[in-house]
Every structure is written in structure tokens, then in C-alpha cells.
CSV table of C-alpha atoms and ligand atoms in Angstrom, one decimal:
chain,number,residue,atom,x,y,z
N,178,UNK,CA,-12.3,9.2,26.0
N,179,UNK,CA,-10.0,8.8,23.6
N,180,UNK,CA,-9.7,7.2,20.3
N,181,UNK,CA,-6.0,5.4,19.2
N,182,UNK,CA,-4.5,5.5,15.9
N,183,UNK,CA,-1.5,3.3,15.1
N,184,UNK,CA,0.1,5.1,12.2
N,185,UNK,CA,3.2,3.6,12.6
N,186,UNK,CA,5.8,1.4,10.4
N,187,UNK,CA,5.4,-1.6,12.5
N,188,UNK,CA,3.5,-2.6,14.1
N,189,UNK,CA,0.3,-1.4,12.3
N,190,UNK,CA,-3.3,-1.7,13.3
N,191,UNK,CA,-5.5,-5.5,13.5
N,192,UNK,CA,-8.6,-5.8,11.5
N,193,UNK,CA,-11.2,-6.8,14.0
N,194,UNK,CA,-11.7,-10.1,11.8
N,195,UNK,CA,-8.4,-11.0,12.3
N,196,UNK,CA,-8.7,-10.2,16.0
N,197,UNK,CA,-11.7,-11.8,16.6
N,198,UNK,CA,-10.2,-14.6,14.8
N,199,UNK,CA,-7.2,-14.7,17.4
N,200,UNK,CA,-9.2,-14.8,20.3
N,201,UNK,CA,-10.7,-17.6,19.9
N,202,UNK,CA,-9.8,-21.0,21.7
N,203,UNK,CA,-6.6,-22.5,21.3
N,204,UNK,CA,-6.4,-25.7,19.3
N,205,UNK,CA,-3.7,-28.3,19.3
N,206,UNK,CA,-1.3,-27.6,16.1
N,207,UNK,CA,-0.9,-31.8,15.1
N,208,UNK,CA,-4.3,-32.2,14.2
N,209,UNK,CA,-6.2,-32.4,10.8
N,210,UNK,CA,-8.1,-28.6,11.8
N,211,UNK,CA,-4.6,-26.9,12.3
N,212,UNK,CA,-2.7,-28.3,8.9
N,213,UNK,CA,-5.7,-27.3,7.1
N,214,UNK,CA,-5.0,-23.8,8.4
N,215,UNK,CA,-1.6,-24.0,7.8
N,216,UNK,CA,-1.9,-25.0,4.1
N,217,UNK,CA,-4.4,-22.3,2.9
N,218,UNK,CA,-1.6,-19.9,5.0
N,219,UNK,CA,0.9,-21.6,2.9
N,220,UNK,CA,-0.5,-21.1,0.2
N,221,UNK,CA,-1.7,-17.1,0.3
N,222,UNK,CA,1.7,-16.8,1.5
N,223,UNK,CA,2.7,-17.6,-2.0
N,224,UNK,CA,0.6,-14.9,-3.8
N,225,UNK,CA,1.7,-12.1,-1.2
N,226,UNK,CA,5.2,-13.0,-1.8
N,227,UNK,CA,4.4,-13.6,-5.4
N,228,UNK,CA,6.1,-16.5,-5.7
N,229,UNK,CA,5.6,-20.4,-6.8
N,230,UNK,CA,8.5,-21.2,-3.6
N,231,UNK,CA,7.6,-22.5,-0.3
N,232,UNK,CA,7.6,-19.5,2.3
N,233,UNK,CA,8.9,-20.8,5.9
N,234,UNK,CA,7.2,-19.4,9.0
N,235,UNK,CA,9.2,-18.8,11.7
N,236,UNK,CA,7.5,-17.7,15.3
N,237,UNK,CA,10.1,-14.7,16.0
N,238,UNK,CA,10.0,-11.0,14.9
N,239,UNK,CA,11.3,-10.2,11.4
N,240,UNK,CA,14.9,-9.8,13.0
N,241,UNK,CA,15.0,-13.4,13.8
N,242,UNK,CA,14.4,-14.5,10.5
N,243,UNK,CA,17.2,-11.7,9.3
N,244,UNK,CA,19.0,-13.6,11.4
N,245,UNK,CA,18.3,-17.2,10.4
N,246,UNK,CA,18.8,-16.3,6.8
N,247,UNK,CA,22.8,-15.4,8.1
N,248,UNK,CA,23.2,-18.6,9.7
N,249,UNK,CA,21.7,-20.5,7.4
N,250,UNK,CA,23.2,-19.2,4.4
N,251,UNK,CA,26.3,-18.2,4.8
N,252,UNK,CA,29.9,-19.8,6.0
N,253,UNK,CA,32.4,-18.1,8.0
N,254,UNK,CA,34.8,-15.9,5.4
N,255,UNK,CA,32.0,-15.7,3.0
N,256,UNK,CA,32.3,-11.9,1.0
N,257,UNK,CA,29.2,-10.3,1.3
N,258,UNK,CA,27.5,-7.2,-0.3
N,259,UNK,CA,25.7,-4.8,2.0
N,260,UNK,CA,23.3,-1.5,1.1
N,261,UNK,CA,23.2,0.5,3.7
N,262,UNK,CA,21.1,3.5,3.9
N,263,UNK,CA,19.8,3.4,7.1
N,264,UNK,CA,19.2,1.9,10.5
N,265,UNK,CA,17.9,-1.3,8.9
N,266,UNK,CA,20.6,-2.3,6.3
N,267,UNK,CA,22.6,-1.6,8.7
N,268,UNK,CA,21.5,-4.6,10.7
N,269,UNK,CA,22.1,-6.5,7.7
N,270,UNK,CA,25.2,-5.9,8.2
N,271,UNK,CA,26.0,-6.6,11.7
N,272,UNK,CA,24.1,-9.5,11.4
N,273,UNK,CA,26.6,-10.9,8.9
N,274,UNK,CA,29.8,-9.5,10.7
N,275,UNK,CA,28.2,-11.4,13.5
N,276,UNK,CA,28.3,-14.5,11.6
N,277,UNK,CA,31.8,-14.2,10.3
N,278,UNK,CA,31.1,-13.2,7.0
N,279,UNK,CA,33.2,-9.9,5.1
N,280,UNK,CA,31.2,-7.5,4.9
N,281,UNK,CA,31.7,-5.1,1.8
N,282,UNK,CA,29.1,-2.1,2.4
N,283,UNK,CA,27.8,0.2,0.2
N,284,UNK,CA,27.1,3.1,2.1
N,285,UNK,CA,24.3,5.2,1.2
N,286,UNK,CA,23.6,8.6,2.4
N,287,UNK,CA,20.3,8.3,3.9
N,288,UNK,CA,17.3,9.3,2.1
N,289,UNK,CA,18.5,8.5,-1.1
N,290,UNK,CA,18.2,5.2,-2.9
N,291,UNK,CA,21.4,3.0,-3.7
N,292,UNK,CA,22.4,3.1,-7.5
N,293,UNK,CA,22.1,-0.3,-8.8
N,294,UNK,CA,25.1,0.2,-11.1
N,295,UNK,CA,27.1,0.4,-7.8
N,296,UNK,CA,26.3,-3.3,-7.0
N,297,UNK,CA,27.2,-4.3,-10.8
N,298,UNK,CA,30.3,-3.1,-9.9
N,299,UNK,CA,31.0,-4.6,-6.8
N,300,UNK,CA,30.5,-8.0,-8.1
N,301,UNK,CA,32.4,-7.0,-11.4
N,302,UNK,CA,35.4,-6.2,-9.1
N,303,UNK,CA,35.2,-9.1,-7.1
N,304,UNK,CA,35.6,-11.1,-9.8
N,305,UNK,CA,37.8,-10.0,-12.1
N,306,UNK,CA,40.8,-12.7,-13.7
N,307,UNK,CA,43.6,-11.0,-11.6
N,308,UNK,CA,42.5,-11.2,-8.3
N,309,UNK,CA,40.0,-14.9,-8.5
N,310,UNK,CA,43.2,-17.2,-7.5
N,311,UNK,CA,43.2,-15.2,-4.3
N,312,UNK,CA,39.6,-13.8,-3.5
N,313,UNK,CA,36.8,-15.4,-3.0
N,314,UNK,CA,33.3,-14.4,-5.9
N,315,UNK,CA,30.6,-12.4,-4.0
N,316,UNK,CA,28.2,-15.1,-2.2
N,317,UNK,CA,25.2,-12.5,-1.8
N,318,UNK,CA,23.7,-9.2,-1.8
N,319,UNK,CA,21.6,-8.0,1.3
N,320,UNK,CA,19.1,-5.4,0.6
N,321,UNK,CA,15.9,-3.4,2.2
N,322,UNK,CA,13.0,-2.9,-0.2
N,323,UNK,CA,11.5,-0.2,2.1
N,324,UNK,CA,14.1,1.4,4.4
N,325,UNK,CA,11.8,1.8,7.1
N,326,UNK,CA,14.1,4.5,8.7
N,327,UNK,CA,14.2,7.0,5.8
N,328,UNK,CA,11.6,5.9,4.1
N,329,UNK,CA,13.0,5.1,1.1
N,330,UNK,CA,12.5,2.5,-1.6
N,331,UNK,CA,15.0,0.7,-3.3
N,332,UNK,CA,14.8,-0.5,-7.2
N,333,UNK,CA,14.9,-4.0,-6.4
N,334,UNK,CA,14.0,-5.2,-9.7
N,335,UNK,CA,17.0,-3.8,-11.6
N,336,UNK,CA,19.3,-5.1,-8.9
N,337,UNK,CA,17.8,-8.6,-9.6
N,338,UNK,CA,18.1,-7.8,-13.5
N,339,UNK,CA,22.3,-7.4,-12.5
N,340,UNK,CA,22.1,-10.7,-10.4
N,341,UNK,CA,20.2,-13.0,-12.6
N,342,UNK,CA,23.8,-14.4,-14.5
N,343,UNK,CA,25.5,-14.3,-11.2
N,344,UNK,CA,26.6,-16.9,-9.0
N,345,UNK,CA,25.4,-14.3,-5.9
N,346,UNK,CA,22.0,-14.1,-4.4
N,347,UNK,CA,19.8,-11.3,-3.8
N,348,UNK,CA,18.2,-11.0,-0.2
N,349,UNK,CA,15.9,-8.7,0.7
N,350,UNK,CA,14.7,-6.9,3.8
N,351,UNK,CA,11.1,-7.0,2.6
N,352,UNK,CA,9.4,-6.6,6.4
N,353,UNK,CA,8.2,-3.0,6.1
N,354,UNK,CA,7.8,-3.2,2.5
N,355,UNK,CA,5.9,-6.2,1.2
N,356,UNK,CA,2.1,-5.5,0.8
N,357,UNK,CA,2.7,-1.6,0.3
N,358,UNK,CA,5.7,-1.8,-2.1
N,359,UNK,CA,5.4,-3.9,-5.2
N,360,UNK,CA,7.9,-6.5,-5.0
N,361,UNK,CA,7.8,-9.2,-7.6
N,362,UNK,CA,9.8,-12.4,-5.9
N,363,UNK,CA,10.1,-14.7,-8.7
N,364,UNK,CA,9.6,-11.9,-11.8
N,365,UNK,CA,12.4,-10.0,-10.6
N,366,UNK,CA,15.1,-12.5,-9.4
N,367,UNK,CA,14.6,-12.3,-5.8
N,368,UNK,CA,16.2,-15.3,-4.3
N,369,UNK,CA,15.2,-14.7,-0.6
N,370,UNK,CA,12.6,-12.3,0.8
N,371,UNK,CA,11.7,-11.6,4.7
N,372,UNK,CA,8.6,-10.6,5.6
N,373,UNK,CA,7.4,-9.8,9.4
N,374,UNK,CA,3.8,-10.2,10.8
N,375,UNK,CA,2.7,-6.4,12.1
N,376,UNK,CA,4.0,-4.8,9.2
N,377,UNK,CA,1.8,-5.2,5.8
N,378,UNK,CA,0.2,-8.3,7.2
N,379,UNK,CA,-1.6,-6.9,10.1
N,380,UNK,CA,-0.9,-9.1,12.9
N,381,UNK,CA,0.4,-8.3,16.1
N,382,UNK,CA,4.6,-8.7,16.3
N,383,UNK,CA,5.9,-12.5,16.4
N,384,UNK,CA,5.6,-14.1,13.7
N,385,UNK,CA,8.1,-13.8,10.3
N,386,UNK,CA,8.4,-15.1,6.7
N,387,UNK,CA,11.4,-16.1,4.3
N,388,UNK,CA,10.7,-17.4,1.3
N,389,UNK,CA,13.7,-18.7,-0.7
N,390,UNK,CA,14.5,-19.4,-4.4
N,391,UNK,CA,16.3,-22.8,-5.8
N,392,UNK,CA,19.0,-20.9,-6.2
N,393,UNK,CA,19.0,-20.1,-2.7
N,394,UNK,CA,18.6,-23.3,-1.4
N,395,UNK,CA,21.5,-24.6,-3.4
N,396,UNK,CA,24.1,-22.1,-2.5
N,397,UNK,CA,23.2,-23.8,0.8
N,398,UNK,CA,26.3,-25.6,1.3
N,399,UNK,CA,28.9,-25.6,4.6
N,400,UNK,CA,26.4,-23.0,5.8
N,401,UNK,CA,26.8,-22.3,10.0
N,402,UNK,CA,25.4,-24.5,12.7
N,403,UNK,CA,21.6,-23.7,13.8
N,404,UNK,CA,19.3,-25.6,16.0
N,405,UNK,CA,15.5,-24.3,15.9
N,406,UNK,CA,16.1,-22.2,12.5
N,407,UNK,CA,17.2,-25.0,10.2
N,408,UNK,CA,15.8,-24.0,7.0
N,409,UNK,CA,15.9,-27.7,6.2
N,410,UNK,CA,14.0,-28.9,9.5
N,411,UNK,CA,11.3,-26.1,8.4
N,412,UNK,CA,11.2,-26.9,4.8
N,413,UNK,CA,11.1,-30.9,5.5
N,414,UNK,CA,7.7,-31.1,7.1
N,415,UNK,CA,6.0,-28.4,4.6
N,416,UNK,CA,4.8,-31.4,2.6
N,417,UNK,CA,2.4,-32.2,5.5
N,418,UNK,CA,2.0,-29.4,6.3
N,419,UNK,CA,3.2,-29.0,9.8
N,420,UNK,CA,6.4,-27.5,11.4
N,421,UNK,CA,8.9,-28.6,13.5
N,422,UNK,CA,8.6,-26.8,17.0
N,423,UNK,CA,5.1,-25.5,18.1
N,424,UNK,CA,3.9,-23.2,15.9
N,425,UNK,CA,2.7,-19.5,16.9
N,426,UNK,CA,-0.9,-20.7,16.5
N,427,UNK,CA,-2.4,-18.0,17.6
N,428,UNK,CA,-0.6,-15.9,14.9
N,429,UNK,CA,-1.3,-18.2,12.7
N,430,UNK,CA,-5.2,-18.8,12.6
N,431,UNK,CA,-5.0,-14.3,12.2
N,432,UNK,CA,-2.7,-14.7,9.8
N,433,UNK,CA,-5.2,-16.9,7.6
N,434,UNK,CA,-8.0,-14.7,7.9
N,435,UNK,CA,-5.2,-11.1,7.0
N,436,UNK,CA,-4.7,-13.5,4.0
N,437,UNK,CA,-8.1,-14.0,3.0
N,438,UNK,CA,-8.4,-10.2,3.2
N,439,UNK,CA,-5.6,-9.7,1.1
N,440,UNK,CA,-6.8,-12.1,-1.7
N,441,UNK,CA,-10.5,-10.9,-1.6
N,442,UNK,CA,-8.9,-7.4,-2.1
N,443,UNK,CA,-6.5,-8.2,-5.0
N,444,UNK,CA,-2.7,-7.6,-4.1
N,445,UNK,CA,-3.0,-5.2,-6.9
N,446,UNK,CA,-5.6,-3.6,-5.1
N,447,UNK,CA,-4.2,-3.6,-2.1
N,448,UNK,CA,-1.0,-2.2,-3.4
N,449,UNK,CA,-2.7,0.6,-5.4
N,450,UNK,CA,-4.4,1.8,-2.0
N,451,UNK,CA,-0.6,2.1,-0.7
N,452,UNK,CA,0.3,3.8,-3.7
N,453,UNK,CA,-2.9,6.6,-3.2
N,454,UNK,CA,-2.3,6.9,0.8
N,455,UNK,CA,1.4,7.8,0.1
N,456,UNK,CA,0.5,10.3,-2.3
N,457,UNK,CA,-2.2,11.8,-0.5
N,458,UNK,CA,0.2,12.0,2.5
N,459,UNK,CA,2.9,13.4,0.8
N,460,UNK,CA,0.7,15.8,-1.2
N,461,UNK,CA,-0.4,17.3,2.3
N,462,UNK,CA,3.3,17.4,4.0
N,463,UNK,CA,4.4,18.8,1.0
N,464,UNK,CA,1.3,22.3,1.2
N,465,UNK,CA,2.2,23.1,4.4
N,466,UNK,CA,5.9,23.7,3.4
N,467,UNK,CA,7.8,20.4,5.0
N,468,UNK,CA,9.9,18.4,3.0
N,469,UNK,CA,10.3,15.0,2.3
N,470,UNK,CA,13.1,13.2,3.9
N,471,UNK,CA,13.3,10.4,0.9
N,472,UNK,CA,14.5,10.8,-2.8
N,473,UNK,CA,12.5,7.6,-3.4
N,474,UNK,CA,9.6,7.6,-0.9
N,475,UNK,CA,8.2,4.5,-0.3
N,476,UNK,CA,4.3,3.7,-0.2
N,477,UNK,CA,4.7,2.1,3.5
N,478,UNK,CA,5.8,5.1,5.3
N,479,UNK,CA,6.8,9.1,4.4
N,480,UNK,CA,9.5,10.3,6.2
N,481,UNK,CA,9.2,14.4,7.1
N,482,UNK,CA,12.2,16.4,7.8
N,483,UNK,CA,10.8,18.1,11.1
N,484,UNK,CA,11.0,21.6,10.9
N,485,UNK,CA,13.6,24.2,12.3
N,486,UNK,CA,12.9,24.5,15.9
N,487,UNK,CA,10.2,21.8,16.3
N,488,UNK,CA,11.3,18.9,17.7
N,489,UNK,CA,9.8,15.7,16.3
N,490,UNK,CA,10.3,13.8,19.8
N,491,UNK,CA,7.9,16.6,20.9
N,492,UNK,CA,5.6,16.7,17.9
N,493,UNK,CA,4.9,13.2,18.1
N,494,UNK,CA,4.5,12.7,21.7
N,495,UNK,CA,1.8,16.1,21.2
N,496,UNK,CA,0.1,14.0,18.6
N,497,UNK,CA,0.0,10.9,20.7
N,498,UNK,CA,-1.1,11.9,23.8
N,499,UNK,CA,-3.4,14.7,23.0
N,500,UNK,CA,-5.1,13.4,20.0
N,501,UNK,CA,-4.2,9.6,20.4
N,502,UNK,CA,-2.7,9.3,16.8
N,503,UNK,CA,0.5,7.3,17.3
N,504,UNK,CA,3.0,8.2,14.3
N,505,UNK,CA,6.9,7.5,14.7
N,506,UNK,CA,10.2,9.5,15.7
N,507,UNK,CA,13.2,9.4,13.4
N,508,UNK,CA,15.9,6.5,14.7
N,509,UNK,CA,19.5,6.7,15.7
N,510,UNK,CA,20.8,10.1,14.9
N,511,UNK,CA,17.7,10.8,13.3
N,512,UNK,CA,15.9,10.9,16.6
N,513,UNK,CA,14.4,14.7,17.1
N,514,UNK,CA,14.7,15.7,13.5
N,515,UNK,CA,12.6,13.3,11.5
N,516,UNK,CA,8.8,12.1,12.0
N,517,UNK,CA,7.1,8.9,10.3
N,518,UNK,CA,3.7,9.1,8.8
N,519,UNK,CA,2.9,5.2,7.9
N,520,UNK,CA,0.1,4.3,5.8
N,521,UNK,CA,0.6,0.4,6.1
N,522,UNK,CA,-1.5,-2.8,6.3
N,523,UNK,CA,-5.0,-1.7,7.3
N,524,UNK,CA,-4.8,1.8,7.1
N,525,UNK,CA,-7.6,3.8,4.1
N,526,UNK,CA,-8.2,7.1,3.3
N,527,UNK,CA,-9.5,8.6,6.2
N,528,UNK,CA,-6.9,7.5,8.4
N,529,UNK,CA,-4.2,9.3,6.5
N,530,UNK,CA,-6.7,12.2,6.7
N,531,UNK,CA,-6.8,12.1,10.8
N,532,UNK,CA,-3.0,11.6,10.5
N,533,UNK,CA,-2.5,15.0,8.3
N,534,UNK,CA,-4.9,16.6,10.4
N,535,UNK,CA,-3.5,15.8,14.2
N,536,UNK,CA,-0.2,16.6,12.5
N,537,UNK,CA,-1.5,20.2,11.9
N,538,UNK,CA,-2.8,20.6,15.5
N,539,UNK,CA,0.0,19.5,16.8
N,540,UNK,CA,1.9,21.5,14.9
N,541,UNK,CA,-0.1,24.9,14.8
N,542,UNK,CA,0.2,24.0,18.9
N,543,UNK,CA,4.3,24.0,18.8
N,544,UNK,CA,4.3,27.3,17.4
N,545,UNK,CA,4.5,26.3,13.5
N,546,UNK,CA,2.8,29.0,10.9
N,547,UNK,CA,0.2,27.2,8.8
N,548,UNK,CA,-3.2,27.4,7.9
N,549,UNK,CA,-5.1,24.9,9.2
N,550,UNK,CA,-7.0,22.2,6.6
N,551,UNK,CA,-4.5,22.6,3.9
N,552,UNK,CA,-2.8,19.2,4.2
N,553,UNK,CA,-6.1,17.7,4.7
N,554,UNK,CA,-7.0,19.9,1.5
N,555,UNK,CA,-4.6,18.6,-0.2
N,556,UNK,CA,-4.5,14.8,0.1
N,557,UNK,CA,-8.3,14.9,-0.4
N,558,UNK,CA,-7.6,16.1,-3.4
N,559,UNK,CA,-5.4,13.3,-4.2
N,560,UNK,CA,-7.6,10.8,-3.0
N,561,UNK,CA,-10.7,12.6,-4.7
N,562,UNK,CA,-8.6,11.8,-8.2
N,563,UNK,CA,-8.5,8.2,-7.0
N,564,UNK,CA,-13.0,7.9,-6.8
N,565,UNK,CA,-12.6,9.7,-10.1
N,566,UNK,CA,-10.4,7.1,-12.0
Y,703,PLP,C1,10.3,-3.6,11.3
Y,703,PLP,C2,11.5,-3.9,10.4
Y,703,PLP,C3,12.4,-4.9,10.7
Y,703,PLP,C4,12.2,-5.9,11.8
Y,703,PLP,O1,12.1,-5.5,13.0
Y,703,PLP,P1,11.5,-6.4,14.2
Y,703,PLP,O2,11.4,-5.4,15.3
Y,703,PLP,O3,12.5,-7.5,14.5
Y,703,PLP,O4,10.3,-7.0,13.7
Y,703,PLP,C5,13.4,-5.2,9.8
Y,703,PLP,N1,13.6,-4.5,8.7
Y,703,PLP,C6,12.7,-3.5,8.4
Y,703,PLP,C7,13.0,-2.7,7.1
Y,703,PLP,C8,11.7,-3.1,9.2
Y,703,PLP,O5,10.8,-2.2,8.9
């Protein structure tokens, strides 16, 4: 026998309500039962975003809704500001060279966090007297909150501090993020956030979320040509509610009950427990002598620098198929040298607590000196401080 634990960024582990929830029998989506569903959805959607905007739901991974936000708004030639600082603002970026857009990156060395002050001055320099008769301003800035493939969180509220008097908008990559990582949509200028359904919403993959300021939806103008992700098509029928292809109901009757567990928990709550499980986690890496892979670790995921001669490939694969606790590799050329702890969605204490302690096995196993219980030690003591408070 053996037990499996999904430690993962993505997708995470199902709450058995919300699975029990899923398997129950399918409903027709233009009917009275399913719009009710849909509104309360709508609705919570709302507080997890923390926003008074409509949220759209789109049935697709969180790429596709990466994706739609490109095509819907953006034109071909538009200038665009890109963070990258990993695998996934890297999409960001081929997803806007894709759609014709200029893409002006800011190139981060992984790990680290971008400097906000480095996006003030890109939009300073693109709009300077001299060269306006011949350049176009800055139509947006695309961002990650959580850079799922270092780990690494990025100071979204001063970046929508720098953006609030300007005519750009601020997107961000908030799939791996929201729920774990405070992100305040409407408090700190966000004008569009994606979300994606097996991150911090515990769902299976397939469904995604984008929920979009006024500002947003006015810079909507000449955007690209698109079929089934019209943002307008979407956001015309949310008055019913409904939507305008079949929805993923499925998805969507879970998703209401993930919702409910959100509210009943307090999205303060829930975020604080992200807060405590990345501490804890990185308070055990950190006493058996690894090192953190972020400057500016995130609460959805810690990235560990693997140690000399262990291969994380290996390591993880021990951990998986020996004692059935599924963590991730690094990506791209991060592959072999990195691991992923994530401590997202429905994760609590003594999950991070098997995590730490597979992770010494399997470690102890590849030939690595340690003591075993110390990172367990460790981030019990973290999470002790936590019943104490
Ligand atoms: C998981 C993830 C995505 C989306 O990936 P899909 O596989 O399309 O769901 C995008 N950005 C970040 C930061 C992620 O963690």
C-alpha cells in the first residue's frame, strides 16, 4: 500500500467535499439550478480575487486565459513591458510576441525579485517629450505574483503604486499565487489578474479566471480578433448569469463548494496558513544545511537549491516512488538542480511535516549527511509558535 501526497505547485490536492461534490450527476448549465451555482461562484470569486469587478471563467488551463488576455487586449505593434524571472514570465512574453506586440523585457536573474523602480523607468523612458512624436506610450505591464519556477514573489503592490497615474495596465500572472500570496486586486491597482483552478483553488486542471479592472476594459480598443475568448461575449451574459459556450460544469459545481471553504475559513485565514507552512518549510530546508533558491520566497512553493552531487531529478523521483510524496523538479535549465516543496491550496501542517520528512529519507538514502528529524524539528517548531499565538 501506499499513500500519495501531491506537494506540488499545480496541480494540488481535492478536498473530498469538493470531490464528492464533482461526482455527482451532471446537470444541464441553462437552467435555474446551474445559474444559481454560477452566481454564488461569481460572487466568492470576487472576495478571493478581492475585488468589486466581474471575474470571467474560462474552461481552459491558466495558459489559455494568459492567452486570451493577449488577444483581447492588445493590437498588433502594441509596446509592452515584460518581468521575466523565470519560466513563467517568460511565457508572458512569447505569448505577446505571438500576438504581435514589442516586447520590452526586463530580465531578471532568477531567484531574485524584479526592482520595481526598474519598471518606473521603463515607462518614464517610453514617454519622454523627445521621442512621443515617434514612439508609441507603454500599453501594459505583464507580471507573475508567484514565479512558480523560482519560487519567488514579486512586490506587486508597489508596482501598482508606479502604475496608478499611468495610462499602462498592470497584469498579473496570479495562477500559482492567489490564495497563498496576498494580492490585493483593487487596493493595489491591479487592472487584470489570472487565476487557474488546481493551483490555490483546489480543483483539478481546466478551469481559469481573469478578473479585469475599468481601466482594463477601456483600454480595450482595436484589440485582435478572437472567437470563443471574447471578453465581451463572456462579460455580456454575466448579468444572468450564464456564459456563452458550455460551461466546465463539473468544475464548476467543485469550484462552489472550494469557495465556500475559502469563505468559511477567512481568506485571511487561509492566507496566514500559507504564510506558517512556508516558514515551517523553509525553517527545516534551511537546518539541514540547503539553501533557498529565492531572495523573495513565496508562501505557494520554496524552491531548494539541490545539493552538490544529488540530483533533484533523482531525489524527487526517490521521494515519489518510494514514499509516495509527489514534490516537483526544477524547469528548463533548472531541471536536476532545483526541487519544489509546495504548500498550496489544501495542504496543513502535517503535510509539510511528511514533505520535510520524505525529503530527509530520501536524502539520507542518496548519500546526503544529516541527522535525521531536524527539518521536521525545526518546522515544528515554527508551527508550535503558530498554536501559541
Ligand atoms: C501553473 C502556472 C501557470 C499555468 O499553467 P497551466 O499549465 O496552463 O495551468 C501559469 N503561470 C504560473 C505562475 C503557474 O504557476
Amino acid at each position: 500500500m501506499k499513500k500519495k501526497y501531491l506537494m506540488t505547485p499545480g496541480p494540488t490536492p481535492i478536498p473530498p467535499e469538493v470531490a464528492l461534490r464533482m461526482a455527482e450527476p451532471i446537470i444541464h448549465h441553462r437552467t435555474p439550478q446551474f445559474q444559481e451555482t454560477l452566481g454564488e461562484v461569481l460572487d466568492n470569486l470576487k472576495y478571493f480575487f478581492q475585488t468589486k469587478n466581474d471575474v470571467l471563467l474560462f474552461a481552459c488551463s491558466g495558459t489559455g486565459a494568459m492567452e486570451a488576455v493577449a488577444a483581447n487586449l492588445l493590437s498588433v505593434g502594441d509596446k509592452v513591458v515584460v518581468v521575466k524571472g523565470g519560466k513563467f514570465g517568460e511565457r508572458w512574453a512569447e505569448i505577446c510576441q505571438v500576438y504581435g506586440a514589442e516586447v520590452i523585457s526586463i530580465d531578471v536573474e532568477w531567484g531574485e525579485a524584479v526592482n520595481p523602480q526598474e519598471i518606473e523607468e521603463k515607462l518614464k523612458s517610453h514617454q519622454s517629450p523627445v521621442t512621443s512624436h515617434q514612439s508609441k506610450p507603454i500599453k501594459a505591464v505583464f507580471t507573475t505574483l508567484c514565479e512558480t519556477s523560482t519560487g519567488t514573489l514579486t512586490n506587486i503592490q508597489e508596482i501598482g503604486n508606479i502604475i496608478k497615474n499611468n495610462k499602462a495596465i498592470l497584469i498579473v500572472d496570479a495562477i500559482s499565487g492567489l490564495g497563498a500570496d496576498d494580492l490585493q486586486t483593487d487596493n493595489w491597482n491591479v487592472d487584470v489578474a489570472v487565476a487557474g483552478s488546481q493551483k490555490g483553488l483546489m480543483l483539478p486542471p481546466g478551469l481559469s479566471c481573469v478578473s479585469l479592472s475599468k481601466k482594463a476594459w477601456a483600454s480595450m480598443e482595436n484589440e485582435l480578433p478572437s472567437y470563443y475568448f471574447n471578453f465581451k461575449k463572456y462579460k455580456k451574459v454575466l448579468v444572468k448569469p450564464d456564459t456563452p459556450f458550455t460551461p466546465a460544469i463539473s468544475l464548476i459545481i467543485g469550484l462552489r463548494e472550494s469557495l465556500r471553504l475559502i469563505r468559511k475559513e477567512g481568506l485571511k485565514n487561509v492566507l496566514a496558513r500559507h504564510r506558517q507552512l512556508a516558514a515551517a518549510t523553509r525553517a527545516g530546508i534551511q537546518e539541514i544545511g540547503l539553501q533557498l533558491f529565492s531572495k523573495k520566497p513565496s508562501s505557494a512553493v520554496t524552491a531548494v537549491q539541490s545539493p552538490v552531487n544529488i540530483n533533484s531529478s533523482k531525489l524527487i523521483s526517490i521521494m515519489r516512488d518510494k514514499f509516495g510524496v509527489w514534490i516537483a523538479d526544477g524547469q528548463a535549465e533548472l531541471k536536476g538542480k532545483l526541487f519544489r516543496i509546495a504548500h498550496l491550496g489544501y495542504i496543513e501542517k502535517f503535510d509539510t511535516i511528511i514533505a520535510l520528512s520524505a525529503l530527509e529519507m530520501a536524502l539520507k538514502e542518496m548519500g546526503y549527511k544529516l541527522e535525521l528529524g531536524k527539518a521536521i524539528g525545526a518546522a515544528e517548531r515554527v508551527l508550535e509558535g503558530e498554536n501559541n499565538a
